[in-house]
Coordinates of C-alpha atoms in Angstrom, one line a residue:
Chain A
M68 CA -15.3 9.6 -56.1
A69 CA -14.1 8.5 -52.5
K70 CA -15.5 5.0 -51.5
L71 CA -19.4 5.4 -49.4
F72 CA -20.1 4.0 -46.4
N73 CA -22.8 2.1 -44.3
V74 CA -22.5 4.1 -41.3
A75 CA -24.2 3.5 -38.0
W76 CA -24.0 6.5 -35.4
I77 CA -25.0 6.2 -31.6
G78 CA -25.0 9.3 -29.2
T79 CA -26.4 12.6 -31.0
G80 CA -26.0 15.3 -28.4
V81 CA -24.6 19.0 -29.1
M82 CA -21.5 17.1 -30.7
G83 CA -22.3 13.4 -31.5
G84 CA -25.2 15.6 -33.7
A85 CA -23.0 17.7 -36.0
M86 CA -20.7 15.0 -36.6
A87 CA -23.2 12.5 -38.2
G88 CA -24.3 15.5 -39.9
H89 CA -20.8 15.7 -41.4
L90 CA -21.2 11.8 -42.4
V91 CA -24.5 12.5 -44.6
A92 CA -23.6 15.5 -46.1
A93 CA -20.3 13.3 -47.3
G94 CA -22.8 11.2 -48.9
H95 CA -22.4 8.1 -46.5
R96 CA -25.1 6.2 -45.4
V97 CA -26.3 7.0 -42.2
C98 CA -28.2 4.9 -39.5
V99 CA -28.7 6.5 -35.9
H100 CA -30.0 5.7 -32.5
T101 CA -30.1 7.8 -29.5
R102 CA -31.1 7.7 -26.4
T103 CA -34.0 10.4 -27.2
K104 CA -35.3 10.4 -30.4
A105 CA -36.2 14.1 -30.6
R106 CA -32.6 15.2 -30.1
A107 CA -32.0 13.3 -33.2
Q108 CA -34.4 15.3 -35.4
R109 CA -32.0 17.4 -37.1
V110 CA -29.8 14.5 -38.4
L111 CA -32.6 12.6 -39.4
D112 CA -34.4 15.8 -41.3
H113 CA -30.6 15.5 -43.3
G114 CA -31.3 12.3 -44.5
A115 CA -29.8 9.9 -42.0
G116 CA -32.5 6.7 -40.8
W117 CA -33.2 5.4 -37.6
A118 CA -32.9 2.6 -35.4
D119 CA -34.8 1.9 -32.2
S120 CA -31.9 0.1 -30.6
P121 CA -27.9 0.8 -31.1
A122 CA -27.7 -3.1 -32.2
A123 CA -30.2 -2.9 -34.8
A124 CA -28.6 0.6 -36.4
A125 CA -25.2 -1.3 -36.8
E126 CA -27.0 -4.5 -38.1
G127 CA -24.7 -5.2 -40.9
T128 CA -23.1 -1.6 -41.2
D129 CA -19.2 -1.2 -42.3
V130 CA -18.5 1.1 -39.2
A131 CA -20.4 2.0 -35.9
F132 CA -19.6 5.3 -34.2
A133 CA -20.2 5.7 -30.8
M134 CA -20.6 9.2 -29.3
V135 CA -21.8 9.2 -25.9
G136 CA -21.0 10.6 -22.1
T137 CA -19.8 8.2 -19.9
P138 CA -18.0 4.9 -19.8
E139 CA -21.1 3.1 -18.5
E140 CA -23.2 4.7 -21.5
V141 CA -20.1 3.1 -23.7
E142 CA -19.9 -0.2 -22.0
A143 CA -24.0 -0.3 -22.7
V144 CA -23.9 0.6 -25.8
H145 CA -21.5 -1.7 -27.3
R146 CA -21.5 -4.9 -24.7
G147 CA -25.2 -3.8 -23.3
P148 CA -28.1 -6.7 -24.6
S149 CA -29.0 -4.4 -27.3
G150 CA -25.5 -3.0 -27.8
I151 CA -24.0 -2.5 -31.1
L152 CA -21.7 -5.8 -31.5
S153 CA -24.8 -7.4 -30.0
A154 CA -26.3 -7.7 -34.1
K155 CA -26.8 -10.5 -36.2
N156 CA -24.2 -8.9 -38.7
P157 CA -22.0 -6.9 -36.3
P158 CA -19.9 -3.7 -37.9
R159 CA -16.9 -4.9 -39.1
I160 CA -15.3 -1.8 -37.5
V161 CA -17.0 -0.2 -34.3
V162 CA -15.2 2.9 -33.5
D163 CA -15.8 4.6 -29.9
M164 CA -14.9 8.2 -30.2
S165 CA -16.8 9.5 -26.8
T166 CA -14.3 10.3 -23.8
S167 CA -13.5 7.2 -21.9
S168 CA -11.7 4.5 -19.7
P169 CA -9.0 3.1 -22.3
E170 CA -8.7 -0.5 -20.7
L171 CA -12.8 -0.4 -21.8
A172 CA -11.2 0.1 -25.7
V173 CA -9.0 -2.6 -25.2
L174 CA -12.0 -4.8 -24.2
I175 CA -14.1 -3.7 -26.8
D176 CA -11.5 -4.0 -29.5
L177 CA -10.9 -8.0 -28.5
E178 CA -14.8 -8.8 -28.2
A179 CA -15.2 -7.2 -31.4
R180 CA -12.5 -9.6 -32.8
A181 CA -13.9 -12.2 -30.8
R182 CA -17.0 -11.4 -33.7
G183 CA -14.4 -11.1 -37.0
G184 CA -14.4 -7.4 -36.4
R185 CA -12.2 -4.7 -34.7
G186 CA -12.6 -1.8 -32.4
C187 CA -10.8 1.6 -32.4
D188 CA -11.4 4.9 -29.9
A189 CA -11.2 8.2 -31.7
P190 CA -12.2 11.1 -28.8
V191 CA -12.0 14.3 -29.6
T192 CA -11.4 17.9 -28.7
G193 CA -12.2 21.3 -29.7
G194 CA -15.9 21.2 -28.3
D195 CA -19.3 21.8 -30.0
I196 CA -17.6 24.6 -32.6
G197 CA -15.5 22.0 -33.8
A198 CA -17.7 19.8 -34.1
R199 CA -20.0 22.1 -36.3
Q200 CA -17.3 23.3 -38.2
A201 CA -15.5 19.8 -38.8
T202 CA -12.1 21.1 -36.8
L203 CA -12.2 18.5 -34.5
S204 CA -8.8 17.2 -33.5
I205 CA -9.2 13.4 -33.4
M206 CA -7.1 11.0 -31.6
V207 CA -7.2 7.3 -33.0
G208 CA -6.2 3.8 -31.1
A209 CA -6.7 1.8 -33.9
D210 CA -4.2 -1.1 -36.0
E211 CA -3.2 0.2 -38.8
D212 CA -5.4 -1.1 -41.3
S213 CA -8.2 -0.5 -39.2
F214 CA -7.0 3.4 -39.0
A215 CA -6.7 3.3 -42.9
E216 CA -9.9 2.3 -43.7
I217 CA -11.6 4.4 -41.5
L218 CA -9.3 7.5 -41.8
P219 CA -12.0 9.4 -44.9
L220 CA -14.8 9.2 -42.2
L221 CA -12.5 10.7 -39.6
S222 CA -11.2 13.4 -41.7
V223 CA -14.5 14.6 -42.8
M224 CA -15.2 15.5 -38.8
G225 CA -12.1 16.4 -37.6
K226 CA -9.1 18.6 -39.6
T227 CA -6.6 16.7 -37.3
V228 CA -6.5 13.0 -37.3
V229 CA -3.3 11.2 -35.6
R230 CA -3.3 7.4 -34.7
H231 CA -1.6 7.2 -31.5
G232 CA -1.2 3.7 -31.6
G233 CA -3.2 0.2 -31.1
P234 CA -6.4 0.3 -29.2
G235 CA -6.8 2.4 -26.0
Q236 CA -4.2 4.8 -27.1
G237 CA -6.5 7.0 -28.5
Q238 CA -8.0 6.9 -25.6
R239 CA -4.9 7.7 -23.6
A240 CA -3.9 10.4 -25.2
K241 CA -6.9 12.7 -24.6
L242 CA -6.7 12.0 -20.9
V243 CA -3.5 13.6 -21.6
N244 CA -4.6 16.3 -23.4
Q245 CA -7.2 16.4 -20.2
V246 CA -4.3 16.8 -17.2
L247 CA -2.7 19.5 -19.6
I248 CA -5.9 21.5 -19.5
A249 CA -6.6 21.1 -15.4
S250 CA -3.4 22.6 -14.4
T251 CA -3.5 25.7 -16.4
M252 CA -7.4 25.9 -15.6
V253 CA -5.8 26.1 -12.2
G254 CA -3.9 28.4 -12.7
M255 CA -5.5 30.5 -14.9
C256 CA -8.3 31.0 -12.0
E257 CA -5.7 31.8 -9.5
G258 CA -4.5 34.6 -11.4
L259 CA -7.5 36.0 -12.2
A260 CA -8.5 35.8 -7.8
L261 CA -4.6 37.5 -6.9
A262 CA -5.6 40.2 -9.4
S263 CA -8.6 40.7 -7.9
A264 CA -7.2 40.9 -4.8
A265 CA -4.8 42.5 -5.4
G266 CA -6.7 45.8 -6.7
L267 CA -5.8 45.3 -10.8
D268 CA -7.5 45.3 -13.7
A269 CA -8.3 42.4 -15.2
Q270 CA -8.5 43.7 -18.2
R271 CA -5.5 45.5 -18.9
L272 CA -3.6 42.0 -17.1
L273 CA -4.4 40.3 -19.9
E274 CA -3.3 43.1 -21.8
S275 CA 0.1 42.3 -20.6
V276 CA 0.6 39.0 -20.0
S277 CA -1.8 36.9 -23.2
T278 CA 0.9 37.0 -25.4
G279 CA 4.0 36.2 -23.0
A280 CA 4.9 33.0 -21.6
A281 CA 2.0 33.0 -19.5
G282 CA -0.1 32.7 -22.6
S283 CA -2.8 29.4 -23.1
W284 CA -6.0 28.7 -25.2
A285 CA -7.5 29.2 -21.6
L286 CA -6.5 32.7 -21.0
A287 CA -7.2 33.8 -24.6
N288 CA -11.0 32.0 -24.4
L289 CA -11.7 31.4 -21.0
A290 CA -10.7 34.4 -19.2
P291 CA -12.3 36.9 -20.8
R292 CA -15.6 34.6 -20.2
V293 CA -15.0 34.8 -16.5
L294 CA -14.3 38.3 -16.7
R295 CA -18.0 38.9 -18.3
G296 CA -19.5 36.5 -15.7
D297 CA -20.5 33.9 -18.9
L298 CA -20.0 30.3 -16.8
E299 CA -21.9 28.9 -19.4
P300 CA -20.8 25.6 -20.1
G301 CA -18.4 25.5 -23.5
F302 CA -17.4 22.1 -21.6
M303 CA -19.2 21.1 -18.6
V304 CA -17.6 20.5 -15.0
E305 CA -18.9 17.2 -14.6
H306 CA -17.6 15.8 -17.8
F307 CA -14.4 17.2 -16.8
V308 CA -14.2 15.7 -13.6
K309 CA -15.1 12.0 -15.2
D310 CA -12.0 12.2 -17.3
L311 CA -9.9 13.8 -15.1
G312 CA -11.2 10.4 -12.6
L313 CA -9.9 8.0 -15.8
A314 CA -6.6 10.5 -16.2
L315 CA -6.0 9.8 -12.2
D316 CA -7.0 5.9 -12.8
L317 CA -4.2 5.6 -15.6
A318 CA -1.7 7.4 -13.7
R319 CA -2.4 5.5 -10.4
R320 CA -1.6 2.2 -12.9
L321 CA 1.5 3.3 -14.1
N322 CA 2.0 4.6 -10.4
L323 CA 2.4 7.9 -11.8
D324 CA 1.8 10.7 -9.3
L325 CA 0.4 13.9 -10.4
P326 CA -0.2 16.2 -7.3
G327 CA -1.2 19.0 -9.7
L328 CA -4.0 16.7 -11.3
A329 CA -5.1 15.5 -7.9
R330 CA -5.6 19.2 -6.8
A331 CA -7.7 19.9 -9.5
Q332 CA -9.6 16.9 -9.6
T333 CA -10.3 18.2 -5.6
L334 CA -11.0 21.6 -6.6
Y335 CA -13.4 20.9 -9.7
T336 CA -15.3 17.7 -7.5
Q337 CA -16.1 20.3 -5.0
L338 CA -17.7 22.6 -7.8
I339 CA -19.9 19.8 -7.9
R340 CA -20.7 19.7 -4.6
D341 CA -21.3 23.5 -4.5
G342 CA -24.3 22.4 -7.4
H343 CA -22.2 24.3 -10.2
G344 CA -21.7 20.7 -12.2
R345 CA -23.5 22.1 -15.2
R346 CA -21.4 25.2 -15.3
G347 CA -18.1 25.1 -18.0
T348 CA -15.2 24.7 -16.9
Q349 CA -14.4 28.2 -16.1
A350 CA -16.2 28.3 -13.2
L351 CA -13.6 27.0 -11.3
T352 CA -12.8 31.1 -10.9
L353 CA -16.0 30.0 -7.9
A354 CA -13.6 27.6 -6.0
Y355 CA -11.2 31.1 -5.2
A356 CA -13.8 33.9 -5.2
P357 CA -17.0 33.1 -4.2
R358 CA -18.3 35.5 -3.0
A359 CA -17.2 38.8 -5.3
T360 CA -18.9 36.7 -8.2
E361 CA -22.0 35.3 -6.3
H362 CA -24.8 38.0 -6.6
R363 CA -23.9 37.1 -10.8
F364 CA -23.7 33.8 -11.1
V365 CA -25.7 31.8 -8.2
Chain B
M280 CA 12.9 64.8 -32.3
A281 CA 12.1 63.5 -29.1
K282 CA 14.1 64.3 -25.8
L283 CA 17.0 63.2 -24.7
F284 CA 17.6 62.4 -21.1
N285 CA 20.6 61.9 -18.9
V286 CA 19.9 58.0 -17.6
A287 CA 21.6 55.9 -14.7
W288 CA 21.4 52.6 -15.5
I289 CA 22.2 49.6 -12.3
G290 CA 22.9 45.8 -13.6
T291 CA 24.2 44.6 -16.9
G292 CA 23.4 41.1 -17.0
V293 CA 21.9 39.0 -19.8
M294 CA 18.6 41.3 -20.1
G295 CA 19.8 44.6 -18.6
G296 CA 22.6 44.6 -20.7
A297 CA 20.7 44.4 -24.0
M298 CA 17.8 47.0 -22.5
A299 CA 20.5 49.4 -21.8
G300 CA 22.0 49.2 -24.9
H301 CA 18.5 50.5 -26.5
L302 CA 18.5 53.3 -24.6
V303 CA 22.4 54.5 -26.1
A304 CA 20.8 53.5 -29.7
A305 CA 18.1 55.5 -28.9
G306 CA 20.5 58.7 -28.2
H307 CA 20.4 59.1 -24.7
R308 CA 23.1 59.9 -22.8
V309 CA 23.2 56.6 -20.5
C310 CA 25.7 55.9 -17.2
V311 CA 26.1 52.1 -16.1
H312 CA 27.3 50.9 -12.9
T313 CA 27.3 46.6 -12.7
R314 CA 28.5 44.5 -10.1
T315 CA 31.0 42.7 -12.6
K316 CA 32.3 45.7 -14.7
A317 CA 33.2 42.8 -17.5
R318 CA 29.4 42.3 -17.7
A319 CA 29.1 46.2 -18.9
Q320 CA 31.5 46.5 -21.8
R321 CA 29.9 45.5 -24.5
V322 CA 27.4 48.2 -23.6
L323 CA 30.4 50.6 -22.5
D324 CA 31.9 49.6 -26.2
H325 CA 28.7 51.2 -27.5
G326 CA 28.7 54.1 -25.8
A327 CA 27.5 54.0 -22.6
G328 CA 29.9 56.0 -19.3
W329 CA 30.7 54.0 -16.5
A330 CA 30.3 55.1 -12.7
D331 CA 31.9 53.4 -9.5
S332 CA 28.9 52.6 -8.5
P333 CA 25.0 53.4 -8.3
A334 CA 25.0 56.8 -6.3
A335 CA 27.6 58.0 -9.0
A336 CA 26.1 56.6 -12.2
A337 CA 22.6 58.4 -11.0
E338 CA 24.2 61.7 -9.7
G339 CA 22.2 64.4 -11.1
T340 CA 20.5 61.8 -13.6
D341 CA 16.9 62.6 -15.2
V342 CA 15.7 59.0 -14.8
A343 CA 17.6 55.8 -13.1
F344 CA 16.6 52.4 -13.8
A345 CA 17.5 49.4 -11.8
M346 CA 17.7 45.8 -13.2
V347 CA 19.0 43.3 -11.2
G348 CA 18.5 40.2 -9.3
T349 CA 16.3 39.7 -5.7
P350 CA 14.9 41.9 -3.8
E351 CA 17.5 42.4 -1.0
E352 CA 19.8 43.1 -4.5
V353 CA 16.8 45.9 -5.4
E354 CA 17.2 47.0 -2.0
A355 CA 20.8 47.5 -2.2
V356 CA 21.3 49.4 -5.0
H357 CA 18.5 51.5 -4.2
R358 CA 18.6 52.2 -0.5
G359 CA 22.7 51.3 0.3
P360 CA 25.2 53.3 1.5
S361 CA 26.0 53.7 -2.4
G362 CA 23.1 53.8 -3.8
I363 CA 20.3 55.0 -5.7
L364 CA 18.9 57.8 -3.3
S365 CA 21.8 58.6 -1.4
A366 CA 23.3 60.8 -3.9
K367 CA 23.5 64.1 -3.2
N368 CA 21.4 65.4 -6.4
P369 CA 19.2 61.8 -6.9
P370 CA 17.4 61.3 -10.1
R371 CA 14.0 63.0 -10.6
I372 CA 12.9 59.1 -11.2
V373 CA 13.9 56.3 -10.3
V374 CA 12.7 53.2 -12.4
D375 CA 13.1 49.5 -10.7
M376 CA 12.6 46.6 -13.7
S377 CA 13.5 43.7 -11.6
T378 CA 10.6 41.4 -10.5
S379 CA 10.9 42.2 -6.8
S380 CA 8.5 42.7 -3.6
P381 CA 5.4 44.9 -4.6
E382 CA 6.2 46.6 -0.8
L383 CA 9.8 47.4 -1.6
A384 CA 8.4 48.6 -5.0
V385 CA 5.7 51.3 -2.2
L386 CA 9.0 51.7 0.2
I387 CA 11.4 53.1 -2.4
D388 CA 8.8 55.6 -4.3
L389 CA 8.3 57.1 -1.2
E390 CA 12.0 57.2 0.3
A391 CA 11.9 59.3 -3.7
R392 CA 9.8 61.4 -2.9
A393 CA 11.2 62.6 0.8
R394 CA 14.0 63.4 -1.6
G395 CA 11.7 65.2 -4.2
G396 CA 12.0 62.5 -6.8
R397 CA 9.5 59.3 -7.6
G398 CA 9.5 55.7 -7.5
C399 CA 7.9 53.6 -10.5
D400 CA 7.9 49.8 -10.9
A401 CA 8.2 48.3 -14.5
P402 CA 9.0 44.8 -14.2
V403 CA 8.9 43.1 -17.8
T404 CA 8.3 39.7 -19.3
G405 CA 9.9 38.0 -22.4
G406 CA 12.9 36.5 -21.3
D407 CA 16.4 37.5 -23.5
I408 CA 15.3 37.5 -26.3
G409 CA 12.5 39.9 -26.0
A410 CA 15.2 42.2 -24.3
R411 CA 17.4 41.6 -27.3
Q412 CA 14.9 42.7 -30.1
A413 CA 13.1 45.2 -27.5
T414 CA 9.7 42.8 -27.4
L415 CA 9.3 43.5 -23.7
S416 CA 5.7 43.1 -22.1
I417 CA 6.7 45.6 -19.7
M418 CA 4.2 46.4 -16.9
V419 CA 4.3 49.6 -14.2
G420 CA 3.2 50.7 -11.5
A421 CA 3.6 54.5 -11.2
D422 CA 1.5 57.5 -11.1
E423 CA 0.6 58.9 -13.9
D424 CA 2.7 61.6 -14.5
S425 CA 5.9 59.9 -13.8
F426 CA 4.6 57.6 -16.5
A427 CA 4.1 59.7 -19.0
E428 CA 7.3 60.6 -18.4
I429 CA 9.1 57.5 -18.8
L430 CA 6.8 56.1 -21.6
P431 CA 9.2 56.9 -24.0
L432 CA 12.2 55.3 -22.8
L433 CA 10.2 52.2 -21.9
S434 CA 8.6 52.0 -25.4
V435 CA 12.0 52.2 -26.5
M436 CA 12.5 48.4 -24.8
G437 CA 9.4 47.2 -24.9
K438 CA 6.5 46.6 -27.4
T439 CA 3.5 46.2 -24.4
V440 CA 4.0 48.8 -21.9
V441 CA 0.9 48.9 -19.6
R442 CA 0.4 50.9 -16.2
H443 CA -1.3 48.7 -13.9
G444 CA -1.8 51.2 -10.8
G445 CA 0.2 53.7 -8.3
P446 CA 3.7 51.8 -7.2
G447 CA 4.2 48.1 -6.7
Q448 CA 1.1 47.2 -9.2
G449 CA 3.5 46.7 -11.4
Q450 CA 5.3 43.7 -9.6
R451 CA 1.3 42.5 -8.8
A452 CA 1.1 42.6 -12.3
K453 CA 4.6 40.3 -12.5
L454 CA 3.4 38.5 -10.0
V455 CA -0.1 37.1 -11.4
N456 CA 2.0 36.4 -14.4
Q457 CA 4.2 34.4 -12.9
V458 CA 1.2 32.4 -11.1
L459 CA -0.2 31.7 -14.5
I460 CA 3.1 30.0 -15.6
A461 CA 3.4 28.0 -12.2
S462 CA 0.4 25.8 -13.0
T463 CA 0.7 25.8 -16.6
M464 CA 3.9 24.3 -16.3
V465 CA 2.8 22.0 -13.6
G466 CA 0.3 20.8 -16.2
M467 CA 2.5 20.4 -19.3
C468 CA 5.1 18.8 -17.8
E469 CA 2.4 15.8 -15.5
G470 CA 1.3 15.4 -19.6
L471 CA 4.1 14.5 -20.7
A472 CA 5.2 12.2 -17.6
L473 CA 1.9 10.7 -18.0
A474 CA 2.4 10.3 -21.9
S475 CA 5.6 8.9 -21.8
A476 CA 4.5 6.6 -19.0
A477 CA 1.8 5.3 -21.3
G478 CA 3.6 4.9 -24.1
L479 CA 2.5 7.5 -26.5
D480 CA 4.4 9.4 -28.5
A481 CA 4.9 12.6 -27.5
Q482 CA 5.2 14.4 -30.9
R483 CA 2.6 13.1 -32.4
L484 CA 0.8 14.3 -28.7
L485 CA 2.0 17.5 -29.0
E486 CA 0.5 17.4 -33.1
S487 CA -3.0 16.4 -31.5
V488 CA -3.2 19.1 -28.8
S489 CA -1.1 21.8 -29.2
T490 CA -3.3 24.2 -31.5
G491 CA -6.4 23.0 -28.9
A492 CA -8.0 23.9 -25.5
A493 CA -4.3 22.2 -24.0
G494 CA -2.5 24.9 -26.3
S495 CA 0.0 27.3 -24.4
W496 CA 3.1 29.4 -25.1
A497 CA 4.6 26.8 -22.6
L498 CA 3.4 23.4 -24.3
A499 CA 4.6 25.3 -28.1
N500 CA 8.0 26.7 -26.6
L501 CA 9.3 24.9 -23.5
A502 CA 7.7 20.8 -24.1
P503 CA 9.8 20.5 -27.5
R504 CA 12.8 21.7 -25.0
V505 CA 12.0 18.9 -22.7
L506 CA 11.3 16.7 -26.0
R507 CA 14.9 16.6 -27.2
G508 CA 16.6 17.2 -23.7
D509 CA 17.1 20.3 -23.8
L510 CA 17.0 21.9 -20.0
E511 CA 19.1 25.0 -20.8
P512 CA 17.6 28.5 -18.8
G513 CA 15.7 30.4 -21.1
F514 CA 14.4 31.7 -17.3
M515 CA 16.3 29.6 -14.4
V516 CA 14.2 27.7 -11.8
E517 CA 16.1 29.6 -8.7
H518 CA 14.6 32.9 -10.8
F519 CA 11.3 31.4 -11.1
V520 CA 10.9 30.3 -7.2
K521 CA 12.0 33.9 -6.0
D522 CA 9.4 35.0 -7.8
L523 CA 6.6 32.2 -7.2
G524 CA 7.7 33.1 -3.4
L525 CA 6.6 36.8 -3.5
A526 CA 3.6 35.5 -5.2
L527 CA 2.4 33.2 -1.7
D528 CA 3.5 36.4 0.3
L529 CA 1.1 38.6 -1.6
A530 CA -1.9 35.6 -1.3
R531 CA -0.9 35.4 1.7
R532 CA -1.0 39.3 2.8
L533 CA -4.8 39.2 0.6
N534 CA -5.7 36.2 2.6
L535 CA -6.3 34.1 -0.5
D536 CA -5.7 30.4 -0.5
L537 CA -3.5 29.1 -4.3
P538 CA -3.2 25.4 -3.6
G539 CA -1.7 25.3 -7.6
L540 CA 0.7 28.1 -6.8
A541 CA 1.7 25.9 -3.2
R542 CA 1.9 22.9 -4.9
A543 CA 4.2 24.5 -7.8
Q544 CA 6.2 26.4 -5.6
T545 CA 6.8 23.2 -3.6
L546 CA 8.4 20.5 -6.5
Y547 CA 10.1 23.7 -8.2
T548 CA 12.1 24.1 -4.3
Q549 CA 12.8 20.5 -4.1
L550 CA 14.1 20.9 -7.8
I551 CA 16.7 23.5 -6.3
R552 CA 17.7 21.1 -3.7
D553 CA 18.1 18.6 -5.8
G554 CA 20.7 20.9 -8.0
H555 CA 18.8 21.8 -11.2
G556 CA 18.1 25.7 -9.3
R557 CA 20.6 26.7 -12.7
R558 CA 18.3 25.3 -15.5
G559 CA 15.5 26.5 -17.4
T560 CA 11.8 26.5 -15.6
Q561 CA 11.4 23.3 -18.0
A562 CA 13.8 21.3 -16.1
L563 CA 10.7 20.5 -13.5
T564 CA 9.8 17.7 -15.9
L565 CA 12.7 16.2 -13.6
A566 CA 10.1 16.0 -10.9
Y567 CA 7.9 13.2 -12.8
A568 CA 10.9 11.7 -14.5
P569 CA 14.2 11.5 -12.7
R570 CA 15.3 8.2 -13.8
A571 CA 13.7 7.9 -17.6
T572 CA 16.4 11.6 -18.6
E573 CA 18.6 10.9 -15.6
H574 CA 21.6 10.1 -18.4
R575 CA 21.0 12.6 -20.6
F576 CA 20.7 15.3 -17.9
V577 CA 22.7 15.2 -15.2

C-alpha cells in the first residue's frame, strides 16, 4: 500500500477542486482552504477537512499544495500574514501548481528552506478536463529528493509528470508551453480569417489541412468551436494574457527577442480591452473578423 | 476497369517525378517534359514518354498536369511560346498542381476555355514523402464537371482530395494552409529558443508539452530535427517565402491585416538574406539562436 500523506490544499476552483478530490479518493488526509468556502463544498462532501486560512490548513502537514489564479495570489497564500509559510509547524514541502513567476517559485523555496522545508513548483496543462480525468501534464521544478517524495501525489492527478530542474524550472517549462500555444493561436485565427474572406468553406478547409503539416491541437479542438460560434472558455483570455506577460518577462531577463510572442500578447491584451477577457482563447478570432461574428458573440 | 487517359506531365522534380510515376503505374499513357531531362530519367524508365516542350507533351492529350516551382514557371509552361496552351490540339483539361497565384489560375482557366478546354488548380501538401507514398492532401479549384473527370487521376496521387470551389480556390486553400504553418513555426522556434535560454532540457520539455494544447505536427516532426541540428529541407525556406508572399498578396487584396503572417514573412526573408534559403523551414530556429547553433549548421 502506498504511503498516505497529511496534505493541505489551497484553492478549490474548477481545476483545484478536481485535483484535491483525486488526493482524497486516493486515501490521503486532505485539509482545504479557498477564498469562497462554497466553492470547496464538493471536495468537503468527498471527505476533505476545512480550515479558515492557508496557514491553518498547512499546520503540521507533510505537503501543502496551492492552485490559485495569479502570482499575487500565489504570493499571498504562501507569504502573506496567514499564508502557508506562517504556520507554526510549516509543511515539509510546499508545492505551487498555479502558473506563476519562476522567480517567485525560487523565493518561496528559499523561505521554505529557512523554516526547514522545501519549495516546489508544479504547474499543469490539460485544462478542466485533464484535471477531472487526472490526465494532466505536470511540469515540476524541485530538488531530486522533494520530487521523489511528491511524485506519488502528483501521479494521482496527472498522466505525464516530468521534473525540469530545480525550483522555478517547472514554471519556465510551463511558460514555454504558453509561448508555443500563443503563435499557433495567431496562425489559426489568421488562417480562418483568410479562408472566410477568400470565400472558402472552412469545414472543407479543415478536412484538407488538419492532418498535414498545418495540423495542431488548436486546429483540431478550437477551430471547430470558432466555426460554430462557441467562444466559451476552455482557458480564459485574461489568464492567458497573465501567462504571456510572465513569458515576456522571462524572455526579457534572458535578453531574448520573441516578436511572435510580443505580437500575440498585444492582440490578446486588446481583446481584454474590448471586453472579451472572460471568453476562451479561441476568441482571438474576434481580432480578425469582429463584424462578421458580432451578431453571434456579442 | 477505370478509364485510361492520355496525360501530359510537366515538371519531374522530387515531388512531380513521384506523382507522374503513380499515373504511369496506374496504367495511364504519360508523356513528360521537364527543364533538365536527366531529372525525368526515373519516370522515363518506368514507361513514360518524353517530349521536348510543354506544348509537345500536351499535344492532343486529355489532361495536362504541371508541377513546377514558381508562379513565373507556371506562367511559362502554360502561357509561354511553347507552353501547354500553345499546342495545336490543346488538352481538354489543364491542371496546375504547383503552389501558385490564385489570379493566375483564373487566367489560365479563361485562356484554356478560349481554346475549348478548362483550367483547374490542384496544389498539394504532404511533401516528398506524401508524393512518394501517394498520401498527399490535394486542394482543388475546378468546375464540378472537370473535378469529376480528373478525380480518378488525382486519387492515384493523394489520399485526401477536396474541391474548394472554382478555379483559384484550390490555391487559396493552399495559401491558408501556409498561413497556419507560418505562425506555428514562429511559436515552435520561439518556444525552443526560450527553453534553451532558460536552461531547460528540450527533450524533456517536448515530453511535457507535445501531446497537450501546445501540440502540433511541427512540434512532433520538426522540433526533433532542430534539436539534433538537422536543418535539411523537408520543405525549403525559399519556397515557403514564395508561398507566404502569395498569401500576403491575397490578404492585401481582401483588405485583411495579418500581423502574424507579416512577421513570419519578415523573419523567413531575413533567413534567405543570411544564406539559409535552401535549408528546411525549421531553419527559422537560426533567427533566434544563431550563435548557439552556428558551429553545427554553418
